Coordinates of C-alpha atoms in Angstrom, one line a residue:
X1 CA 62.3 -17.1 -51.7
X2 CA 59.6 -19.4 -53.0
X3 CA 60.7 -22.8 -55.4
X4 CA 59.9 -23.1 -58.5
X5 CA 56.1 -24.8 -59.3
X6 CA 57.6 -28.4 -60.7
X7 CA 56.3 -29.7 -64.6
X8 CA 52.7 -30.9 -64.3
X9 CA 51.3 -32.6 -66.9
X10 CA 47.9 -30.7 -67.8
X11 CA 47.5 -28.2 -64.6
X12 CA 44.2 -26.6 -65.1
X13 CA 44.7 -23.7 -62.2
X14 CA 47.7 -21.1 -61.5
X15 CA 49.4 -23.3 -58.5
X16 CA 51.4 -21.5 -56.1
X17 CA 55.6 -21.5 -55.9
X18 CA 56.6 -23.9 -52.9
X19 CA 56.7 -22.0 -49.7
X20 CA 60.4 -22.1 -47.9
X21 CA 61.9 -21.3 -44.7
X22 CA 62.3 -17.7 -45.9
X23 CA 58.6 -17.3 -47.2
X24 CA 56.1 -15.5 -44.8
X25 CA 52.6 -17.6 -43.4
X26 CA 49.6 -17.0 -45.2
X27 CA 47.5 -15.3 -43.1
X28 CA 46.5 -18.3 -40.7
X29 CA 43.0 -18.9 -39.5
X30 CA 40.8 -16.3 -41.3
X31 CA 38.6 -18.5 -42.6
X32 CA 40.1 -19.8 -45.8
X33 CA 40.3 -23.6 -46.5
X34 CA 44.0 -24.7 -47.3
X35 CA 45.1 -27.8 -48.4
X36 CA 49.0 -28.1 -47.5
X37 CA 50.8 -30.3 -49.8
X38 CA 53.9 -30.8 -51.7
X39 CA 53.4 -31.4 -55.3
X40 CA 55.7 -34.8 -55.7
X41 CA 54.0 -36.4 -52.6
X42 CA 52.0 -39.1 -53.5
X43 CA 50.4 -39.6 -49.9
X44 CA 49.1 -35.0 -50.4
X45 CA 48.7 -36.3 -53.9
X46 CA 45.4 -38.1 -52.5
X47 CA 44.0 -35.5 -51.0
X48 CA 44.6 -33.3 -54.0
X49 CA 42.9 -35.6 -56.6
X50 CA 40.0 -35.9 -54.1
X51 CA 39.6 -31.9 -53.7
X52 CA 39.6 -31.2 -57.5
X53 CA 37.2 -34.6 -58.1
X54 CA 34.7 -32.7 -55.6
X55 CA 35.3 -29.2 -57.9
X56 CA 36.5 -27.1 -55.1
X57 CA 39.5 -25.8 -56.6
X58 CA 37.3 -22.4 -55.8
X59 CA 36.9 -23.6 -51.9
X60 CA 40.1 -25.1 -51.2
X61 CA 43.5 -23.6 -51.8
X62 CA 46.6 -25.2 -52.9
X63 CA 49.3 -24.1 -50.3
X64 CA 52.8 -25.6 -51.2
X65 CA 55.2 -26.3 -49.0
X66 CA 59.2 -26.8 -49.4
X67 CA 59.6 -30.3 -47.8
X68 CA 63.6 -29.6 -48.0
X69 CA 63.4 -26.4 -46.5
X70 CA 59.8 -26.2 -44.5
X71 CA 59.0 -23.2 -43.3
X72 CA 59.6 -23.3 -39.4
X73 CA 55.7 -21.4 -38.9
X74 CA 54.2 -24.5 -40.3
X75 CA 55.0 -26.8 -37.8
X76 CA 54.9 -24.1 -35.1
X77 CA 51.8 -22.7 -36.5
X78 CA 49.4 -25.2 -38.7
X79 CA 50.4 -28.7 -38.1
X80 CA 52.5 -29.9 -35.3
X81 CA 53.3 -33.3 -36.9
X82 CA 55.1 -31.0 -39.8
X83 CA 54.0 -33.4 -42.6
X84 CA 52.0 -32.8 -45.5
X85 CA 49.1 -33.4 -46.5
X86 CA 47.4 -31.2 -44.0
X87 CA 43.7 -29.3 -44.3
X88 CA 42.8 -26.1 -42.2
X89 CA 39.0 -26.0 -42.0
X90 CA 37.2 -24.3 -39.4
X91 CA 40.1 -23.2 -37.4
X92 CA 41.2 -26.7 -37.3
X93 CA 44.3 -28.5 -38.6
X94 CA 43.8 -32.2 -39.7
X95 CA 46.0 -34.8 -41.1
X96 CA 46.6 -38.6 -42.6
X97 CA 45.8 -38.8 -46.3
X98 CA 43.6 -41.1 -45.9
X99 CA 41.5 -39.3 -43.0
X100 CA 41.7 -35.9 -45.3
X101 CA 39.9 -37.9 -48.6
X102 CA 37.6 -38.7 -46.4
X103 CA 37.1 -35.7 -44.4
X104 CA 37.0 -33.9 -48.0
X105 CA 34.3 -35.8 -49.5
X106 CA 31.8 -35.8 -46.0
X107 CA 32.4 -32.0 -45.1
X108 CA 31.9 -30.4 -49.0
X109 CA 29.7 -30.3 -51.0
X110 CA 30.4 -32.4 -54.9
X111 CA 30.1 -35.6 -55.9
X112 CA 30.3 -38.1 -53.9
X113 CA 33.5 -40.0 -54.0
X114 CA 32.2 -43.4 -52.2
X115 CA 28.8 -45.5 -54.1
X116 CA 26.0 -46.4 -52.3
X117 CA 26.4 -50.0 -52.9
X118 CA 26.9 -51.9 -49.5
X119 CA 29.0 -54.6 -51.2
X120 CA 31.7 -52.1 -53.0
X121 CA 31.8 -50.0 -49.3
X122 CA 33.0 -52.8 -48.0
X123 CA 35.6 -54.0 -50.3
X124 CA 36.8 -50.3 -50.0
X125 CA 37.6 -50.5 -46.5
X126 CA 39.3 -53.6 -47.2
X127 CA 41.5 -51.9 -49.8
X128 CA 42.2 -49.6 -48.0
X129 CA 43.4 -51.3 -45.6
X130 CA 45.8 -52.9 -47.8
X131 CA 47.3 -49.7 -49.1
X132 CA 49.7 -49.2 -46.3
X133 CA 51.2 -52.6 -47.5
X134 CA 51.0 -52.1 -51.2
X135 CA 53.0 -49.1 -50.2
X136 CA 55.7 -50.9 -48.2
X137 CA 56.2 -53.1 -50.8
X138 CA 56.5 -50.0 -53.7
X139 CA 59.3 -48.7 -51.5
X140 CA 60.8 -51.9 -50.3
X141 CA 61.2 -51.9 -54.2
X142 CA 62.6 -49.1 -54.5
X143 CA 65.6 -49.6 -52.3
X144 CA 66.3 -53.1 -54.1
X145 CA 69.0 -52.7 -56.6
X146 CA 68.5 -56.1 -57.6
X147 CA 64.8 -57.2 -59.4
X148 CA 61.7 -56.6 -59.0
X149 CA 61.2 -58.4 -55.3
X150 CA 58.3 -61.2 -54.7
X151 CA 56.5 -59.2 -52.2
X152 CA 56.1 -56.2 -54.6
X153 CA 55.2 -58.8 -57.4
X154 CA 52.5 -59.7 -55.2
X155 CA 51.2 -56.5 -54.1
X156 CA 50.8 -55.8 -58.0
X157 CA 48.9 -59.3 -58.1
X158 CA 46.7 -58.5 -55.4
X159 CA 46.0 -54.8 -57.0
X160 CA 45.2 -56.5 -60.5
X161 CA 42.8 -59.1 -59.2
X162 CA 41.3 -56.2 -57.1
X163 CA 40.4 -54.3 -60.4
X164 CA 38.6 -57.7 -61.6
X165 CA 36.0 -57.5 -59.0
X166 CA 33.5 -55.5 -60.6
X167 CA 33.0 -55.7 -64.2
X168 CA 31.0 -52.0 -64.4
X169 CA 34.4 -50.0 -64.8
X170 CA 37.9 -50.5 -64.7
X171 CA 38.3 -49.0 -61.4
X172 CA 38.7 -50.9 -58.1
X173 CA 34.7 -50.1 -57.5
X174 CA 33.7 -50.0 -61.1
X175 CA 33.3 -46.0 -61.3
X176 CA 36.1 -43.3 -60.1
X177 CA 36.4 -43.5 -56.1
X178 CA 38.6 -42.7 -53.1
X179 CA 39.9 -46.1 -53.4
X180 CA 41.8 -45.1 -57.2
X181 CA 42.5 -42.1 -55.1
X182 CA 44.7 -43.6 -52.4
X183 CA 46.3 -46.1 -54.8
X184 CA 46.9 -44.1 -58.5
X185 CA 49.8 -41.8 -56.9
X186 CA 51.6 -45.1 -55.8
X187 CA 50.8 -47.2 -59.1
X188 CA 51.8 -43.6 -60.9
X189 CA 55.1 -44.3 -59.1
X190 CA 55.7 -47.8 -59.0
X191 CA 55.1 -47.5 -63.1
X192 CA 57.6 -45.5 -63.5
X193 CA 59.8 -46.6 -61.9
X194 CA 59.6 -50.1 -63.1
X195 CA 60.2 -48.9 -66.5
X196 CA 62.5 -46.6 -65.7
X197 CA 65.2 -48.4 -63.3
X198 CA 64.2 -52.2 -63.3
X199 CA 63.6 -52.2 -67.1
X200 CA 60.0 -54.2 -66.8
X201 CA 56.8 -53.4 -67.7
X202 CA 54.6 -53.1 -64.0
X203 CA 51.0 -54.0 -66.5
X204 CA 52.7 -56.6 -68.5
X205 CA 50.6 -60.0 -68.1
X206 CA 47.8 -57.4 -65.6
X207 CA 45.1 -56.1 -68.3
X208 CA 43.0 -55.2 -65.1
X209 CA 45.8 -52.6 -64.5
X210 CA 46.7 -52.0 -68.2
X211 CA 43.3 -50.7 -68.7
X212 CA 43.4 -48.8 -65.0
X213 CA 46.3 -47.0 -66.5
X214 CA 45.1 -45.7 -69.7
X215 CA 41.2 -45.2 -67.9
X216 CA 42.8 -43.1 -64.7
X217 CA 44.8 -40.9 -67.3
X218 CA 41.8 -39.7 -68.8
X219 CA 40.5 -38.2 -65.5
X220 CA 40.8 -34.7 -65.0
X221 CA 41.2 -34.6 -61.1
X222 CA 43.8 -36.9 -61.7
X223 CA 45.5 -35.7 -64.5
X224 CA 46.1 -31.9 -63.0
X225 CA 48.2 -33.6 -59.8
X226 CA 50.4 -35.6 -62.1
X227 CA 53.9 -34.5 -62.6
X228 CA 56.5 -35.0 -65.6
X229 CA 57.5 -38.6 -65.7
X230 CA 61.1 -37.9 -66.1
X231 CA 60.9 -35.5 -62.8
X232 CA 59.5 -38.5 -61.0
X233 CA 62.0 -40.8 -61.9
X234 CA 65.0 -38.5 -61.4
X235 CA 63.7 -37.9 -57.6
X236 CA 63.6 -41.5 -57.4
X237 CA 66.8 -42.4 -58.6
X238 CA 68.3 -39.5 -56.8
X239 CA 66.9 -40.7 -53.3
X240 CA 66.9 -44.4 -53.7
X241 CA 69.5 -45.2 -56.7
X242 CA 71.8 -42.3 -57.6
X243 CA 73.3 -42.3 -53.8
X244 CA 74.2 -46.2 -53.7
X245 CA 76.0 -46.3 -57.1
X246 CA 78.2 -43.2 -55.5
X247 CA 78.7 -45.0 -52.5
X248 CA 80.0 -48.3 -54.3
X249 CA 82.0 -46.2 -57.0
X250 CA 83.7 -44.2 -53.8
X251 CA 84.4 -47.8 -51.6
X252 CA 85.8 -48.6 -54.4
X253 CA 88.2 -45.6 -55.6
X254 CA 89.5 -45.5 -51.2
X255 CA 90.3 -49.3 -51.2
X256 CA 92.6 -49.0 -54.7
X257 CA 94.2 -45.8 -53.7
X258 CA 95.6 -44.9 -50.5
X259 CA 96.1 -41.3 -50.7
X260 CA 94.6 -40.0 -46.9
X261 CA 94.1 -36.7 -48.9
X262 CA 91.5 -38.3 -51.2
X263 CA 90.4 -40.5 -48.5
X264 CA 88.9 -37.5 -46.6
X265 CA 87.6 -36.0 -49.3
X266 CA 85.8 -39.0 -50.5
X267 CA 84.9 -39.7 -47.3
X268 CA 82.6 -36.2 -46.5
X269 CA 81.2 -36.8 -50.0
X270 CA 79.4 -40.3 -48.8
X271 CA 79.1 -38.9 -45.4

Protein backbone atom coordinates (compact mmCIF):
# COMPACT_ATOMS: atom_id res chain seq x y z
CA UNK A 1 0.00 0.00 0.00
CA UNK A 2 1.12 3.42 -1.12
CA UNK A 3 2.11 6.42 1.77
CA UNK A 4 0.43 9.13 2.18
CA UNK A 5 1.62 12.35 -0.25
CA UNK A 6 3.36 14.53 2.79
CA UNK A 7 1.94 18.57 3.41
CA UNK A 8 3.29 20.75 0.57
CA UNK A 9 3.06 24.16 0.74
CA UNK A 10 1.27 25.33 -2.58
CA UNK A 11 1.48 21.93 -4.89
CA UNK A 12 0.12 23.02 -8.20
CA UNK A 13 -0.25 19.15 -9.68
CA UNK A 14 -2.04 15.93 -8.16
CA UNK A 15 1.46 14.19 -6.91
CA UNK A 16 1.39 10.58 -6.62
CA UNK A 17 1.23 8.47 -2.91
CA UNK A 18 4.92 7.12 -2.17
CA UNK A 19 5.48 3.88 -3.78
CA UNK A 20 6.40 0.87 -1.09
CA UNK A 21 7.77 -2.48 -1.18
CA UNK A 22 4.20 -3.74 -1.65
CA UNK A 23 3.33 -1.32 -4.67
CA UNK A 24 3.63 -2.77 -8.26
CA UNK A 25 6.39 -0.99 -10.99
CA UNK A 26 5.04 1.41 -13.26
CA UNK A 27 5.20 0.04 -16.41
CA UNK A 28 9.13 0.41 -16.99
CA UNK A 29 10.58 1.61 -20.27
CA UNK A 30 7.64 2.46 -22.54
CA UNK A 31 8.70 5.62 -23.27
CA UNK A 32 7.55 7.82 -20.43
CA UNK A 33 9.98 10.27 -18.66
CA UNK A 34 10.02 9.62 -14.84
CA UNK A 35 11.69 11.51 -12.32
CA UNK A 36 12.07 9.21 -9.09
CA UNK A 37 12.24 11.18 -6.01
CA UNK A 38 11.21 11.27 -2.50
CA UNK A 39 9.38 14.40 -1.60
CA UNK A 40 11.53 15.39 1.77
CA UNK A 41 14.90 14.88 -0.09
CA UNK A 42 16.56 17.92 -0.64
CA UNK A 43 19.40 16.38 -3.07
CA UNK A 44 15.57 14.89 -5.61
CA UNK A 45 14.41 18.24 -4.46
CA UNK A 46 16.89 19.76 -7.15
CA UNK A 47 15.96 18.00 -9.79
CA UNK A 48 12.35 18.68 -9.06
CA UNK A 49 12.55 22.50 -8.85
CA UNK A 50 14.57 22.26 -12.10
CA UNK A 51 11.81 20.04 -14.07
CA UNK A 52 8.86 22.38 -13.04
CA UNK A 53 11.29 25.67 -13.78
CA UNK A 54 11.60 24.13 -17.40
CA UNK A 55 7.40 23.63 -17.38
CA UNK A 56 7.50 19.94 -17.93
CA UNK A 57 5.30 18.93 -15.32
CA UNK A 58 3.40 17.54 -18.67
CA UNK A 59 6.82 15.63 -19.97
CA UNK A 60 8.18 14.42 -16.84
CA UNK A 61 6.37 12.41 -14.22
CA UNK A 62 6.69 12.61 -10.55
CA UNK A 63 7.25 8.90 -9.41
CA UNK A 64 7.59 8.74 -5.48
CA UNK A 65 9.30 6.41 -3.84
CA UNK A 66 9.14 5.06 -0.02
CA UNK A 67 12.81 5.61 1.06
CA UNK A 68 11.90 3.47 4.34
CA UNK A 69 10.33 0.81 2.60
CA UNK A 70 11.78 0.99 -1.35
CA UNK A 71 10.26 -1.09 -3.44
CA UNK A 72 12.81 -3.98 -4.15
CA UNK A 73 11.89 -3.55 -8.41
CA UNK A 74 13.55 -0.25 -8.17
CA UNK A 75 16.84 -1.10 -7.49
CA UNK A 76 16.51 -4.38 -9.34
CA UNK A 77 14.83 -2.69 -12.16
CA UNK A 78 15.45 1.30 -12.64
CA UNK A 79 18.47 2.34 -10.68
CA UNK A 80 21.01 -0.05 -9.38
CA UNK A 81 22.58 2.58 -6.95
CA UNK A 82 18.78 2.52 -5.22
CA UNK A 83 18.96 6.22 -4.43
CA UNK A 84 16.81 8.89 -5.53
CA UNK A 85 16.78 11.29 -7.47
CA UNK A 86 16.93 9.20 -10.60
CA UNK A 87 15.51 10.18 -14.35
CA UNK A 88 14.43 7.37 -17.02
CA UNK A 89 14.74 8.99 -20.48
CA UNK A 90 15.27 7.17 -23.48
CA UNK A 91 15.47 3.79 -21.96
CA UNK A 92 18.12 5.01 -19.74
CA UNK A 93 18.43 5.41 -15.97
CA UNK A 94 20.63 8.41 -14.82
CA UNK A 95 21.53 9.72 -11.45
CA UNK A 96 23.50 12.52 -9.12
CA UNK A 97 21.32 15.59 -8.50
CA UNK A 98 23.57 17.58 -9.77
CA UNK A 99 24.15 15.59 -13.17
CA UNK A 100 20.14 15.32 -13.49
CA UNK A 101 19.66 19.57 -13.25
CA UNK A 102 21.90 19.52 -15.73
CA UNK A 103 20.84 16.74 -17.89
CA UNK A 104 17.23 18.40 -17.47
CA UNK A 105 17.94 21.69 -18.62
CA UNK A 106 20.34 20.48 -21.99
CA UNK A 107 17.89 17.50 -23.05
CA UNK A 108 14.24 19.59 -22.81
CA UNK A 109 13.02 21.99 -24.17
CA UNK A 110 12.11 25.56 -21.54
CA UNK A 111 13.97 28.08 -20.30
CA UNK A 112 17.14 27.89 -19.88
CA UNK A 113 18.37 27.46 -16.42
CA UNK A 114 22.21 28.64 -16.91
CA UNK A 115 22.83 32.72 -18.50
CA UNK A 116 24.85 33.26 -21.31
CA UNK A 117 27.23 35.45 -19.46
CA UNK A 118 30.85 33.81 -19.47
CA UNK A 119 31.63 35.41 -16.11
CA UNK A 120 28.43 34.07 -14.01
CA UNK A 121 29.13 30.38 -15.86
CA UNK A 122 31.99 30.32 -14.30
CA UNK A 123 31.27 31.32 -10.80
CA UNK A 124 28.53 28.64 -11.14
CA UNK A 125 30.79 25.86 -11.49
CA UNK A 126 32.68 27.25 -8.71
CA UNK A 127 29.56 27.11 -6.52
CA UNK A 128 28.87 24.28 -7.35
CA UNK A 129 31.63 22.90 -6.46
CA UNK A 130 31.25 24.18 -3.03
CA UNK A 131 27.85 22.72 -2.46
CA UNK A 132 29.08 19.25 -1.39
CA UNK A 133 30.74 21.26 1.47
CA UNK A 134 28.06 23.68 2.36
CA UNK A 135 26.22 20.43 2.73
CA UNK A 136 28.65 18.70 5.08
CA UNK A 137 28.75 21.43 7.14
CA UNK A 138 24.47 21.66 7.20
CA UNK A 139 24.66 18.13 8.46
CA UNK A 140 27.78 18.29 10.59
CA UNK A 141 25.29 20.80 12.21
CA UNK A 142 22.73 18.86 12.55
CA UNK A 143 24.35 16.18 14.63
CA UNK A 144 25.85 18.94 17.05
CA UNK A 145 23.75 19.23 20.13
CA UNK A 146 25.74 22.02 21.15
CA UNK A 147 25.75 25.59 18.95
CA UNK A 148 25.75 26.40 15.82
CA UNK A 149 29.58 25.04 14.86
CA UNK A 150 32.23 27.52 13.08
CA UNK A 151 32.44 25.52 10.00
CA UNK A 152 28.67 25.88 9.34
CA UNK A 153 28.98 29.56 10.33
CA UNK A 154 31.26 29.84 7.68
CA UNK A 155 29.59 27.98 5.05
CA UNK A 156 26.62 30.46 5.67
CA UNK A 157 29.35 33.35 5.29
CA UNK A 158 30.68 32.11 2.17
CA UNK A 159 26.87 31.54 0.82
CA UNK A 160 25.99 35.31 1.88
CA UNK A 161 29.00 36.92 0.18
CA UNK A 162 28.20 34.62 -2.85
CA UNK A 163 24.69 36.31 -3.21
CA UNK A 164 26.65 39.80 -3.16
CA UNK A 165 28.36 39.15 -6.38
CA UNK A 166 25.99 40.39 -8.78
CA UNK A 167 23.96 43.24 -7.99
CA UNK A 168 21.13 42.32 -11.03
CA UNK A 169 19.05 39.92 -8.54
CA UNK A 170 19.30 38.52 -5.38
CA UNK A 171 20.14 35.17 -6.63
CA UNK A 172 23.65 33.71 -6.62
CA UNK A 173 23.79 34.73 -10.66
CA UNK A 174 21.50 37.67 -10.33
CA UNK A 175 18.29 35.85 -12.14
CA UNK A 176 16.79 32.26 -10.93
CA UNK A 177 19.41 29.43 -11.97
CA UNK A 178 20.60 25.86 -11.25
CA UNK A 179 22.89 27.21 -8.85
CA UNK A 180 19.59 28.48 -6.28
CA UNK A 181 18.55 25.04 -7.44
CA UNK A 182 21.24 22.99 -5.80
CA UNK A 183 21.53 25.28 -2.76
CA UNK A 184 17.62 26.46 -1.72
CA UNK A 185 16.67 22.72 -0.51
CA UNK A 186 19.70 22.89 1.82
CA UNK A 187 19.30 26.64 2.99
CA UNK A 188 15.35 25.54 3.21
CA UNK A 189 16.73 23.09 5.67
CA UNK A 190 19.40 24.60 7.47
CA UNK A 191 16.69 27.62 8.13
CA UNK A 192 14.68 25.64 9.75
CA UNK A 193 16.39 24.03 11.54
CA UNK A 194 18.38 26.84 13.03
CA UNK A 195 15.21 28.32 14.21
CA UNK A 196 13.76 25.38 15.17
CA UNK A 197 16.49 23.39 17.41
CA UNK A 198 19.49 25.94 17.83
CA UNK A 199 17.12 28.86 18.56
CA UNK A 200 19.06 31.48 16.03
CA UNK A 201 18.09 33.16 13.23
CA UNK A 202 20.39 31.48 9.99
CA UNK A 203 19.79 35.46 7.96
CA UNK A 204 20.43 37.36 11.03
CA UNK A 205 23.41 39.90 10.25
CA UNK A 206 23.18 38.11 6.07
CA UNK A 207 20.76 40.56 4.14
CA UNK A 208 22.16 38.83 0.95
CA UNK A 209 20.40 35.66 2.27
CA UNK A 210 17.53 37.52 4.04
CA UNK A 211 16.42 38.81 0.73
CA UNK A 212 17.30 35.19 -1.09
CA UNK A 213 14.84 33.88 1.34
CA UNK A 214 11.88 36.03 0.87
CA UNK A 215 12.90 36.34 -3.31
CA UNK A 216 13.24 32.22 -3.67
CA UNK A 217 9.70 31.96 -1.83
CA UNK A 218 8.02 33.73 -4.44
CA UNK A 219 9.11 31.28 -7.20
CA UNK A 220 6.68 28.86 -8.29
CA UNK A 221 9.11 25.93 -9.23
CA UNK A 222 10.24 26.31 -5.95
CA UNK A 223 7.46 26.81 -4.02
CA UNK A 224 5.40 23.52 -5.34
CA UNK A 225 8.60 21.18 -3.88
CA UNK A 226 8.53 22.80 -0.45
CA UNK A 227 7.12 20.86 2.37
CA UNK A 228 5.39 22.03 5.75
CA UNK A 229 7.98 23.50 7.95
CA UNK A 230 6.96 21.77 10.95
CA UNK A 231 7.26 18.25 8.86
CA UNK A 232 10.76 19.21 8.15
CA UNK A 233 11.71 19.93 11.43
CA UNK A 234 10.14 16.90 13.11
CA UNK A 235 12.11 14.60 10.50
CA UNK A 236 15.00 16.37 11.63
CA UNK A 237 14.72 16.14 15.18
CA UNK A 238 13.56 12.62 14.88
CA UNK A 239 16.83 11.51 12.90
CA UNK A 240 19.36 13.77 14.39
CA UNK A 241 17.92 15.03 17.91
CA UNK A 242 14.90 13.07 19.18
CA UNK A 243 17.25 9.70 19.29
CA UNK A 244 20.15 11.29 21.37
CA UNK A 245 17.92 12.84 24.13
CA UNK A 246 16.40 9.04 24.47
CA UNK A 247 19.68 7.63 24.56
CA UNK A 248 21.04 10.08 27.41
CA UNK A 249 17.52 9.91 29.35
CA UNK A 250 17.88 5.80 29.06
CA UNK A 251 21.93 5.81 30.25
CA UNK A 252 20.73 7.54 32.68
CA UNK A 253 17.51 5.62 34.12
CA UNK A 254 20.12 1.88 33.72
CA UNK A 255 22.92 3.54 35.85
CA UNK A 256 20.28 4.76 38.84
CA UNK A 257 18.42 1.59 38.83
CA UNK A 258 19.65 -1.82 38.70
CA UNK A 259 16.67 -3.85 37.89
CA UNK A 260 18.20 -6.49 34.93
CA UNK A 261 14.50 -6.62 33.92
CA UNK A 262 14.40 -2.91 32.96
CA UNK A 263 17.95 -3.12 31.91
CA UNK A 264 16.96 -5.31 28.89
CA UNK A 265 14.18 -3.59 28.16
CA UNK A 266 15.83 -0.34 27.95
CA UNK A 267 18.45 -1.75 26.37
CA UNK A 268 16.45 -3.13 22.88
CA UNK A 269 14.80 0.33 23.03
CA UNK A 270 18.34 2.21 22.30
CA UNK A 271 19.51 -0.73 20.40
Amino acid sequence: MATAVPPIISPKEDLPPPLTSASEPPPLFDGTTRLYLAYHCPYAQRAWIARNCKGLQDKIKVVAIDLADRPAWYKEKVYPENKVPALEHNNQVKGESLDLVKYIDSNFDGPALLPDDSAKKQFAEELLAFSDGFNSAFFSCLRSKGDVSDEAAAAVDKIEAALGKFSDGPFFLGQFSLVDMAYVPFIERFQIFYSGIKKDDLAKGRPNLHKFIEEVNKVDAYTQTKLDPQFLLDQMKEKFGVRYFLVSRCRFVLFSNPDKSLHAILTFQIA
